[in-house]
XYZ file of C-alpha atoms in Angstrom:
700
model
C 0.029 -0.292 -0.301
C 1.167 3.689 -0.989
C 2.222 5.632 2.078
C -0.738 7.354 3.591
C -0.985 10.883 2.059
C 0.784 13.214 4.951
C -1.656 16.254 4.613
C -2.233 16.485 8.335
C 1.140 15.209 9.735
C 3.598 17.363 7.467
C 1.865 20.786 7.651
C 1.121 20.179 11.700
C 4.833 19.523 12.143
C 5.555 22.361 10.319
C 3.219 24.295 12.093
C 4.426 23.098 15.874
C 7.775 24.417 14.916
C 6.318 27.348 13.936
C 4.363 27.787 16.903
C 7.487 27.046 19.420
C 9.779 29.723 17.531
C 6.922 32.774 17.486
C 4.669 32.103 20.691
C 5.869 34.931 22.156
C 5.405 37.482 19.340
C 3.568 40.764 19.665
C 0.073 40.400 17.923
C -0.087 42.202 14.227
C -2.558 44.863 14.080
C -4.708 42.319 11.683
C -4.797 39.846 14.991
C -6.946 43.068 16.752
C -10.321 42.602 16.450
C -11.885 46.437 16.362
C -15.017 46.861 18.505
C -18.497 46.296 16.716
C -20.093 49.660 15.777
C -22.974 51.230 17.897
C -24.789 51.853 14.588
C -25.019 50.716 11.182
C -26.449 52.666 8.091
C -29.829 52.504 7.139
C -30.860 50.731 3.673
C -32.268 53.084 0.962
C -34.773 51.847 -1.428
C -36.719 53.276 -4.294
C -39.499 52.471 -6.510
C -41.892 54.181 -8.916
C -45.613 53.990 -8.496
C -46.990 55.815 -11.912
C -46.071 56.287 -15.376
C -42.319 56.351 -16.021
C -42.704 57.379 -20.242
C -44.795 60.365 -21.816
C -44.529 63.831 -23.154
C -43.626 66.912 -20.875
C -45.204 68.038 -18.521
C -44.804 64.402 -16.932
C -45.964 63.858 -13.140
C -44.230 60.894 -11.488
C -44.685 59.302 -7.769
C -41.602 58.138 -6.290
C -41.947 56.020 -2.975
C -39.391 55.304 -0.403
C -41.277 53.896 2.184
C -39.654 50.286 1.929
C -36.099 51.840 3.441
C -35.249 50.513 6.418
C -32.697 50.277 9.269
C -31.659 47.948 11.978
C -31.509 49.884 14.758
C -34.517 52.112 14.222
C -38.217 52.223 12.886
C -38.780 53.154 9.519
C -40.841 55.665 10.911
C -38.070 57.531 12.482
C -36.022 57.600 9.187
C -35.827 60.891 6.798
C -35.434 61.355 3.357
C -34.416 63.816 0.808
C -34.659 63.735 -3.208
C -32.655 64.337 -6.203
C -34.745 64.086 -9.092
C -32.551 64.798 -11.693
C -29.518 62.873 -10.350
C -27.395 66.176 -11.148
C -25.932 65.840 -7.706
C -28.056 68.516 -6.240
C -30.719 67.631 -3.727
C -34.117 69.407 -4.498
C -35.573 68.686 -0.910
C -34.203 69.301 2.255
C -34.938 65.820 4.638
C -38.256 64.945 5.599
C -40.293 62.100 7.092
C -42.361 61.941 3.726
C -41.192 59.501 2.065
C -43.506 59.359 -1.183
C -42.969 62.150 -3.467
C -44.424 63.584 -6.899
C -42.309 65.487 -9.032
C -43.331 67.172 -12.474
C -40.693 66.668 -15.267
C -40.930 69.527 -17.472
C -37.620 68.977 -19.870
C -37.202 66.381 -22.286
C -34.523 63.591 -21.338
C -34.322 60.201 -19.281
C -33.983 60.679 -15.502
C -33.294 58.056 -12.606
C -34.121 59.816 -9.562
C -32.074 59.068 -6.168
C -33.152 59.234 -2.510
C -31.163 59.539 0.293
C -32.326 57.936 3.689
C -30.659 59.023 7.333
C -31.129 57.637 10.542
C -31.041 59.261 13.874
C -27.616 58.546 14.510
C -26.823 60.594 10.915
C -25.780 57.845 9.349
C -26.934 57.644 5.697
C -27.463 55.544 2.569
C -28.491 56.317 -1.074
C -30.737 54.431 -3.778
C -31.243 55.173 -7.330
C -34.348 54.418 -9.488
C -33.318 51.196 -11.428
C -35.476 51.925 -14.086
C -35.197 54.983 -16.467
C -37.948 57.778 -16.630
C -38.230 59.209 -20.047
C -39.792 62.496 -20.941
C -39.969 62.212 -25.054
C -41.011 65.044 -27.426
C -42.355 62.627 -29.760
C -45.821 62.199 -30.719
C -48.254 60.389 -29.033
C -48.623 58.008 -31.740
C -45.198 57.171 -32.550
C -44.462 57.033 -28.806
C -47.293 54.290 -28.368
C -46.141 52.107 -31.322
C -42.434 52.331 -29.945
C -42.471 50.312 -26.600
C -39.721 48.310 -24.955
C -40.743 45.249 -23.575
C -38.333 42.685 -21.895
C -40.026 40.004 -20.218
C -38.419 37.199 -17.864
C -39.987 34.522 -15.593
C -40.815 37.119 -12.700
C -43.630 35.288 -11.004
C -41.591 32.339 -10.766
C -44.198 29.596 -12.288
C -41.195 28.081 -14.574
C -42.373 30.309 -17.797
C -42.761 33.787 -19.505
C -46.401 35.096 -19.951
C -48.017 38.330 -19.619
C -48.549 37.547 -16.076
C -45.028 38.328 -15.339
C -45.216 41.790 -16.412
C -46.998 43.619 -13.437
C -43.962 41.985 -11.036
C -40.957 42.575 -13.170
C -39.263 45.294 -12.056
C -38.661 44.743 -8.053
C -37.383 41.841 -6.330
C -39.491 40.447 -3.286
C -40.237 37.178 -1.801
C -43.156 37.241 -4.264
C -41.492 38.717 -7.503
C -38.690 38.730 -9.370
C -36.677 36.309 -11.645
C -34.124 33.990 -10.696
C -30.646 33.260 -12.588
C -28.769 30.361 -11.562
C -24.988 29.552 -11.687
C -24.172 27.427 -14.684
C -21.333 25.369 -12.933
C -22.157 22.126 -14.030
C -20.398 20.278 -17.244
C -23.332 19.301 -19.688
C -21.036 18.346 -22.536
C -18.534 16.521 -19.919
C -15.527 18.160 -21.660
C -13.940 18.226 -17.782
C -14.576 22.375 -17.874
C -17.523 23.941 -16.242
C -19.921 25.180 -18.754
C -19.683 28.864 -17.478
C -16.366 29.065 -18.104
C -16.469 29.349 -21.661
C -18.461 31.557 -23.889
C -20.552 29.195 -26.066
C -23.517 27.270 -25.219
C -22.939 23.667 -24.829
C -25.981 22.230 -26.136
C -29.650 22.223 -25.434
C -28.984 20.919 -21.766
C -26.715 23.886 -21.039
C -29.247 26.455 -22.178
C -31.716 24.884 -19.886
C -29.160 25.986 -17.033
C -29.537 29.684 -18.095
C -32.377 32.118 -17.408
C -34.590 32.840 -20.310
C -35.461 36.348 -21.493
C -37.876 37.487 -24.391
C -37.639 40.803 -26.246
C -41.029 41.227 -27.598
C -41.327 42.663 -31.220
C -41.300 46.228 -31.708
C -43.427 47.811 -34.214
C -42.262 50.977 -36.026
C -38.469 50.586 -35.498
C -36.709 52.830 -38.123
C -33.008 52.638 -38.924
C -32.110 55.630 -36.864
C -33.655 54.019 -33.622
C -31.137 51.833 -31.264
C -32.562 49.082 -29.334
C -29.924 48.420 -26.290
C -29.704 46.211 -23.468
C -27.634 46.536 -20.446
C -26.761 45.402 -17.178
C -26.435 47.231 -13.748
C -25.131 47.459 -11.306
C -21.472 47.365 -12.887
C -20.307 44.791 -10.790
C -23.100 42.462 -11.798
C -21.367 42.512 -15.756
C -18.482 40.749 -14.123
C -20.419 37.421 -13.394
C -22.965 37.278 -16.258
C -23.214 36.849 -20.265
C -25.967 36.911 -22.565
C -26.876 34.862 -25.708
C -29.120 35.671 -28.401
C -31.250 33.049 -30.620
C -30.819 34.064 -34.208
C -33.465 32.414 -35.768
C -31.665 29.290 -37.150
C -31.430 27.247 -33.681
C -28.163 29.002 -32.847
C -27.161 31.229 -29.793
C -24.213 33.433 -30.484
C -22.741 35.481 -27.727
C -24.619 38.961 -27.519
C -23.065 40.143 -24.222
C -19.807 39.041 -23.099
C -18.733 39.606 -19.132
C -17.767 43.095 -18.305
C -19.532 44.535 -21.313
C -21.903 47.211 -20.171
C -24.374 46.749 -22.952
C -25.293 45.584 -26.617
C -27.066 47.131 -29.414
C -29.750 44.752 -30.811
C -30.589 43.979 -34.657
C -33.663 46.418 -35.598
C -34.226 44.361 -38.615
C -34.972 41.119 -36.592
C -36.815 42.781 -33.777
C -39.620 44.531 -35.803
C -40.368 41.140 -37.325
C -40.574 39.180 -34.331
C -39.636 38.502 -30.629
C -36.177 37.505 -29.773
C -35.118 34.993 -27.286
C -32.164 35.575 -25.043
C -30.316 33.342 -22.343
C -28.695 34.906 -19.405
C -25.807 32.762 -18.239
C -24.721 33.075 -14.500
C -20.896 32.507 -14.595
C -20.330 32.050 -11.001
C -23.083 33.296 -9.007
C -22.856 35.361 -5.767
C -19.426 36.218 -5.213
C -17.461 38.366 -2.922
C -19.358 41.768 -2.754
C -21.595 40.682 -5.654
C -25.131 39.771 -4.079
C -26.835 38.378 -7.035
C -28.963 41.576 -7.631
C -29.294 42.374 -11.042
C -31.067 44.710 -13.283
C -31.516 44.348 -17.265
C -32.963 47.482 -18.980
C -34.052 47.184 -22.602
C -34.272 50.845 -24.119
C -35.100 52.393 -27.339
C -33.100 55.292 -28.268
C -32.648 57.938 -30.884
C -30.095 60.480 -31.205
C -32.553 63.344 -30.139
C -33.254 61.277 -26.828
C -34.500 58.273 -24.905
C -38.191 57.067 -26.329
C -38.747 53.931 -24.248
C -37.558 51.319 -21.382
C -38.154 48.473 -19.617
C -36.393 46.764 -16.797
C -36.510 43.601 -15.292
C -35.020 42.438 -11.868
C -33.005 39.387 -11.068
C -31.528 37.759 -8.403
C -28.865 35.182 -8.489
C -29.583 31.644 -6.823
C -27.208 31.042 -3.512
C -25.354 27.854 -2.982
C -27.248 26.333 0.145
C -25.224 24.304 2.164
C -27.410 21.214 4.118
C -27.486 20.556 7.566
C -28.080 17.374 9.770
C -31.750 17.672 9.738
C -32.191 17.058 6.099
C -32.579 13.590 4.874
C -29.167 12.049 3.588
C -29.276 10.594 0.027
C -25.541 9.731 -0.358
C -22.575 8.879 1.949
C -19.096 9.141 0.714
C -16.450 6.806 2.386
C -12.979 5.559 1.279
C -12.360 1.728 1.519
C -8.715 1.143 3.270
C -7.876 -2.377 2.792
C -5.756 -4.542 5.170
C -1.789 -4.374 4.327
C 1.241 -6.361 5.731
C 3.122 -3.401 6.148
C 0.622 -0.879 7.624
C -1.962 -0.916 10.521
C -4.031 1.737 9.003
C -7.049 -0.223 7.134
C -10.382 1.398 8.226
C -12.256 -2.116 7.100
C -13.909 -2.246 10.505
C -15.376 1.015 10.263
C -16.138 0.674 6.416
C -17.830 -2.580 6.970
C -19.876 -1.544 9.863
C -21.091 1.383 7.903
C -21.943 -0.796 4.793
C -23.975 -3.408 7.097
C -25.700 -0.815 8.790
C -26.391 2.399 6.793
C -29.973 2.800 6.158
C -31.270 1.405 2.954
C -32.220 5.356 1.725
C -28.558 6.173 1.658
C -26.286 5.545 -1.358
C -22.550 4.457 -0.132
C -20.273 5.907 -2.656
C -17.073 4.166 -2.151
C -13.955 6.463 -2.970
C -11.152 4.596 -4.422
C -8.232 4.176 -2.049
C -5.387 3.906 -4.986
C -6.612 6.444 -7.288
C -6.820 9.181 -4.449
C -3.401 8.195 -2.887
C -5.139 6.717 0.534
C -6.202 10.437 1.234
C -9.205 9.332 3.499
C -10.243 12.620 5.038
C -13.112 12.733 2.599
C -14.838 15.554 4.726
C -11.776 18.033 3.930
C -11.852 18.383 0.486
C -15.326 19.564 -0.261
C -18.685 21.030 1.147
C -21.575 19.770 -0.515
C -24.262 21.867 -1.407
C -27.126 22.803 -4.309
C -28.701 25.621 -5.726
C -32.283 25.954 -6.822
C -34.362 28.172 -9.551
C -37.750 27.842 -10.330
C -39.349 25.287 -13.133
C -42.802 24.721 -14.548
C -43.382 21.411 -11.826
C -41.427 23.449 -8.994
C -37.746 24.040 -7.969
C -34.921 22.704 -10.373
C -32.270 21.747 -8.000
C -28.430 21.388 -9.209
C -25.795 19.983 -7.135
C -23.239 22.601 -6.756
C -20.289 21.746 -4.298
C -17.807 23.971 -2.517
C -13.815 22.453 -3.200
C -12.158 23.604 -0.270
C -8.452 24.874 -0.783
C -6.104 22.401 0.288
C -3.348 23.119 -2.697
C 0.011 24.150 -2.190
C 0.002 25.268 -6.136
C -2.529 25.771 -8.427
C -1.145 22.604 -10.283
C -1.311 20.628 -7.111
C -3.199 17.437 -7.817
C -2.287 15.421 -4.767
C -4.993 12.941 -3.127
C -8.687 14.001 -3.272
C -7.991 17.244 -4.590
C -8.786 16.132 -8.287
C -12.031 14.262 -6.772
C -14.809 17.079 -7.266
C -13.476 17.258 -11.138
C -12.698 13.628 -11.747
C -16.306 12.292 -10.375
C -18.596 14.681 -9.432
C -19.113 17.174 -12.188
C -21.459 16.599 -15.002
C -24.725 17.250 -16.117
C -26.565 19.049 -12.481
C -23.285 18.329 -11.041
C -20.788 21.479 -10.485
C -18.370 23.047 -7.870
C -17.253 26.151 -7.093
C -13.529 27.066 -5.792
C -12.947 30.258 -4.506
C -8.989 29.652 -3.883
C -7.003 31.686 -1.447
C -4.266 31.186 0.818
C -3.810 27.235 2.064
C -4.613 26.692 6.136
C -6.329 23.419 7.329
C -8.882 26.034 8.939
C -10.340 25.904 5.081
C -11.207 22.101 4.782
C -14.630 20.970 5.263
C -14.338 19.397 8.714
C -13.728 23.232 9.934
C -17.399 24.450 8.284
C -20.577 23.155 9.694
C -24.399 24.233 9.310
C -26.634 24.683 12.248
C -30.519 23.782 11.872
C -32.765 26.308 11.012
C -33.614 28.754 13.876
C -34.607 32.266 15.052
C -32.305 34.637 17.146
C -32.384 38.471 18.258
C -35.144 39.148 15.474
C -33.306 37.473 12.696
C -34.605 34.157 10.755
C -32.119 31.364 9.373
C -34.551 29.302 7.624
C -31.763 27.254 6.447
C -29.229 27.096 9.333
C -26.662 29.207 9.528
C -22.829 28.619 8.417
C -20.520 27.915 11.209
C -16.537 27.868 11.106
C -13.592 27.792 13.277
C -10.444 30.196 13.807
C -9.937 33.214 15.722
C -7.060 35.179 17.489
C -7.627 33.932 20.732
C -4.477 32.071 20.934
C -3.281 28.597 22.454
C -4.674 27.076 25.511
C -1.535 28.121 27.748
C -1.251 31.708 26.806
C 1.018 31.997 23.755
C -0.362 34.373 21.007
C -1.738 32.547 17.933
C -4.030 33.362 15.170
C -5.306 31.129 12.337
C -8.339 31.648 10.332
C -9.915 30.467 6.933
C -8.796 32.062 4.068
C -10.851 35.538 3.147
C -11.596 34.164 -0.298
C -13.578 30.928 0.918
C -14.900 33.112 3.643
C -16.146 35.763 1.383
C -17.858 33.299 -1.228
C -19.767 31.587 2.170
C -20.945 35.256 3.071
C -22.062 36.302 -0.379
C -24.628 33.665 -0.287
C -26.129 35.510 2.452
C -29.042 33.278 3.571
C -26.824 31.125 5.664
C -24.798 34.064 7.062
C -22.813 35.800 7.909
C -20.990 32.904 8.867
C -20.363 32.688 12.749
C -16.787 32.223 13.863
C -15.788 30.042 16.852
C -12.548 29.635 18.364
C -10.367 26.693 16.912
C -6.968 27.861 16.335
C -6.043 26.246 19.770
C -6.361 22.919 18.044
C -3.476 21.159 16.040
C -5.536 20.436 12.844
C -7.985 23.326 13.894
C -11.462 21.881 12.791
C -14.979 22.583 14.808
C -15.727 19.030 14.478
C -13.081 18.201 17.172
C -15.204 20.329 19.561
C -18.812 19.711 18.584
C -21.543 18.461 16.008
C -25.052 19.518 15.390
C -27.377 16.951 15.561
C -31.094 16.302 15.117
C -33.181 15.531 18.109
C -35.750 12.993 17.259
C -37.759 12.999 20.726
C -40.935 14.588 20.683
C -41.813 17.726 22.637
C -37.681 18.931 23.004
C -35.909 21.200 21.005
C -35.200 19.781 17.432
C -31.852 19.849 17.245
C -29.127 19.733 19.978
C -25.016 20.188 20.004
C -22.817 17.214 21.127
C -20.050 19.027 22.801
C -16.563 17.600 23.775
C -16.377 17.430 27.503
C -13.063 16.850 28.993
C -14.744 17.658 32.372
C -16.947 14.684 32.191
C -13.954 12.533 30.684
C -12.223 13.156 34.149
C -14.947 12.967 36.267
C -15.741 9.128 34.931
C -12.114 8.256 35.619
C -11.921 10.020 38.786
C -14.884 7.844 40.008
C -13.200 4.567 38.631
C -10.476 5.564 40.649
C -12.019 6.079 43.628
C -13.780 2.452 43.291
C -10.404 1.010 43.079
C -10.024 0.558 39.488
C -6.619 3.001 39.218
C -4.704 0.032 37.157
C -7.350 -0.271 34.777
C -6.329 0.269 31.171
C -7.463 2.487 28.568
C -6.797 1.626 24.928
C -6.325 -1.995 25.461
C -4.430 -3.319 22.855
C -3.111 -0.507 21.500
C 0.383 -0.957 22.220
C 2.226 2.262 23.052
C -1.005 3.886 23.254
C -2.199 2.065 26.370
C -2.038 3.625 29.664
C -3.929 3.390 32.736
C -6.680 5.510 34.559
C -4.039 6.340 37.374
C -1.665 7.425 34.979
C -3.860 10.039 33.244
C -5.312 11.333 36.307
C -1.574 11.639 38.019
C -0.497 13.468 34.803
C -0.597 17.127 36.440
C 0.281 18.714 33.271
C -1.972 16.906 31.443
C -4.948 17.439 33.798
C -3.988 21.250 33.694
C -4.001 21.351 29.926
C -7.702 19.829 30.133
C -8.678 22.374 32.478
C -7.844 25.088 29.827
C -9.451 23.125 27.198
C -12.632 23.195 29.263
C -12.430 26.778 29.798
C -12.096 27.205 26.017
C -14.853 25.013 24.982
C -17.223 26.805 27.592
C -16.514 29.855 26.066
C -17.388 28.388 22.805
C -20.702 27.259 24.167
C -21.240 30.685 25.267
C -20.915 31.723 21.476
C -23.032 29.382 20.479
C -25.863 29.546 22.737
C -25.767 33.674 22.195
C -25.765 33.638 18.489
C -28.034 30.702 17.780
C -30.869 31.091 20.119
C -29.960 27.844 22.428
C -30.528 27.265 25.913
C -28.095 25.157 28.389
C -30.580 22.158 27.698
C -29.384 22.048 23.953
C -26.091 20.709 24.896
C -25.294 17.143 25.188
C -21.897 16.400 26.372
C -19.548 13.503 25.765
C -16.002 12.378 27.301
C -13.114 13.693 25.567
C -9.901 14.546 26.692
C -6.829 16.713 24.720
C -3.058 16.173 24.761
C -0.520 18.769 23.683
C 0.169 17.755 20.179
C 4.199 17.127 20.173
C 4.720 20.202 22.676
C 3.545 22.424 20.212
C 0.853 23.659 22.424
C -1.811 22.964 20.209
C -4.343 20.139 21.242
C -5.267 17.446 19.639
C -7.956 14.638 20.807
C -6.122 11.900 23.633
C -8.901 9.237 22.824
C -11.229 9.092 19.789
C -13.592 12.029 19.990
C -16.856 10.699 20.264
C -18.470 14.228 19.085
C -16.533 13.829 15.918
C -19.438 11.195 14.769
C -21.149 10.072 11.426
C -25.041 11.128 11.599
C -26.788 8.859 9.089
C -30.366 10.002 9.579
C -31.708 7.245 12.120
C -28.330 5.559 12.896
C -24.994 7.287 14.686
C -21.509 5.901 13.730
C -19.892 7.268 17.077
C -16.261 6.533 17.444
C -15.284 3.910 20.279
C -13.839 6.047 23.090
C -11.889 2.786 24.180
C -11.803 3.867 27.807
C -11.533 1.466 30.833
C -13.690 -1.171 31.122
C -15.157 -1.599 34.653
C -17.353 -4.441 35.349
C -17.387 -5.349 31.621
C -18.498 -1.872 30.390
C -16.471 0.715 29.106
C -17.348 4.187 31.393
C -16.804 6.371 28.682
C -18.861 4.350 26.200
C -21.592 4.256 28.575
C -21.547 7.761 29.438
C -21.720 8.683 25.538
C -24.788 6.203 25.741
C -26.510 8.080 28.299
C -25.921 11.252 26.607
C -27.183 10.518 23.131
C -29.693 8.002 24.421
C -33.029 10.720 24.630
C -31.919 11.780 21.102
C -33.749 8.307 19.791
C -30.798 7.145 17.209
C -29.352 3.766 16.727
C -25.954 3.933 18.276
C -22.866 2.037 16.967
C -19.648 2.452 18.265
C -17.052 2.174 15.493
C -13.229 1.186 15.427
C -11.166 4.518 13.985
C -8.262 4.301 16.270
C -5.459 3.128 13.767
C -7.709 4.131 10.756
C -8.045 7.919 11.876
C -7.440 8.972 15.439
C -3.722 8.375 15.488
C -3.817 10.193 12.311
C -5.399 13.413 13.933
C -9.316 12.686 12.889
C -12.313 10.436 13.602
C -15.118 8.967 11.898
C -16.693 12.356 10.849
C -13.132 13.565 9.312
C -13.490 10.169 6.863
C -17.184 10.826 5.976
C -18.955 13.358 3.785
C -22.508 13.447 2.812
C -25.265 14.766 0.295
C -28.677 15.531 1.425
C -32.113 16.216 0.293
C -32.759 20.092 -0.616
C -35.270 21.755 1.225
C -38.875 21.540 0.253
C -39.163 25.295 0.472
C -37.595 27.442 -2.348
C -35.034 30.013 -1.001
C -36.436 32.848 -2.843
C -39.888 32.328 -0.636
C -38.004 33.016 2.706
C -34.647 35.108 1.990
C -34.719 38.167 4.041
């Protein structure tokens, strides 16, 4: 058997040397978190409540009543208006947020409103559509009407029913565009990375738009399609049907606008397809306005705007039913002692029938068993005629040493999980073990502090709290990856909890979210590692005369006794510090996820100082690092001391988990994962069923 891919061992050995060498350094300015602001700016919104086109004088009614503020009620916000958007405010601040204005001069206008809160913080919003005051004869104006349509009522088709709800995004209105990140033509390249449609299936992943026929177009008219805001242009392109079944590129990414052919538009409708290149990313929140306008040298004539929003990538939580489990099968070998067959066979024999077991080939991926680490499974949704259409889009976490790095599981997504309706996103960025999937979890749905998280909230580890013994140290998930997670918005902002004190640095070394199947209780709990509980059980055994009872029986150099552990004052002190840090993590979760003290289930886990680095690693197999396969839990066997035929750590774990209503199976992960600095959860990954509730109905 080839050697185990040393992804953790080499990196952590290097990190240990680094910690020893620089643990007393002064923190850099980047390591100091600024205090949170006491006030945040309001959110300005503007819309039009009247006709927006016509000859002068044209009376237009504008509305900013949907403006809001986190710290204040909308009624106390004040507004001022710049009707011509010429940089000159036409009104003073006033609580009046609906205004009428008389436009007397020819031209195109996009009024701006500025909203101010009681702390004098402001924000501006500009009308997305254009007000056109034209001098054309009424008959000519009536015949030259820009009409751009999308599936704005989200019923899976485009019709006249979309017109009334097309120009503003709400929970009930506005079109959806998805990211075209799958590979329909199976050429190994995600479809959005080229500038051509890759067949009929590829077009189905794009968002249809229809430009309706325009009667009366003359040679001196220009029909222009444009995209706002400017940032959105980086993330989409538009194809146009040419009448012969082909879809040439009309609007490439980063291009602000394109002119459409008058000769075609004067005769028939034109079908367009909008391709989302990457979806929400960085500071791009997915909000887009596409405007069709008819122009002439002497001014604008007519325009029509549709509002769209990009579908977020949603990452499932443990309360969603599982569909597929990924697990590598590592066979026996005479030169190693790291086979996981005991674990693999137990999972294979006891996995619920509704879950497919996907066996990851060990030789192909260099025995890189950390299936949890290389990806976070997810999906996107967009409307279809028979309900939401789901596409699997997974996050490739950053594990590469260089762009060309193809070690271990790095190519797994591209090799096996890319195809029709299978895609991935890869934000790249600096490498750290804190990027890995074991350091990213999703809480189940909840509400807290007036905010709803209907799809749960992303939680990850990192921080600048330093090591347990006081040495200064900072490590965090890279900014690119965190930025992508937060750009999805619906499960964010992602919550950081301290994990920089751990050798691997993953939050699954501390806790895991778990469904509570018992009726009448909280729907989910947090299974939390507890050094205090582990020590308490050992102390009880010692007082009953079992001080010489062996832990990790038959594990050679790892064998020890109850007395040896309890008499190790350094180890006990180290675990007191670990418990203090875990208690602070519990408080962060409780405050930010709306939990009570009863929502935490403690299980016995001790930690040790890894190789003298000051970083912590589990001393016994970490039982909280378990596999939740719907009704079955595959729990690492803690291998504690046996008293009267029972493992006292295993019994404590069963007592803690029993009220949750699972079948609990203890599995052997000692050599195959534990001594390699991981456990059962680290070696598995799940795909789960998408939520039955479309995201667009609940996103705030």
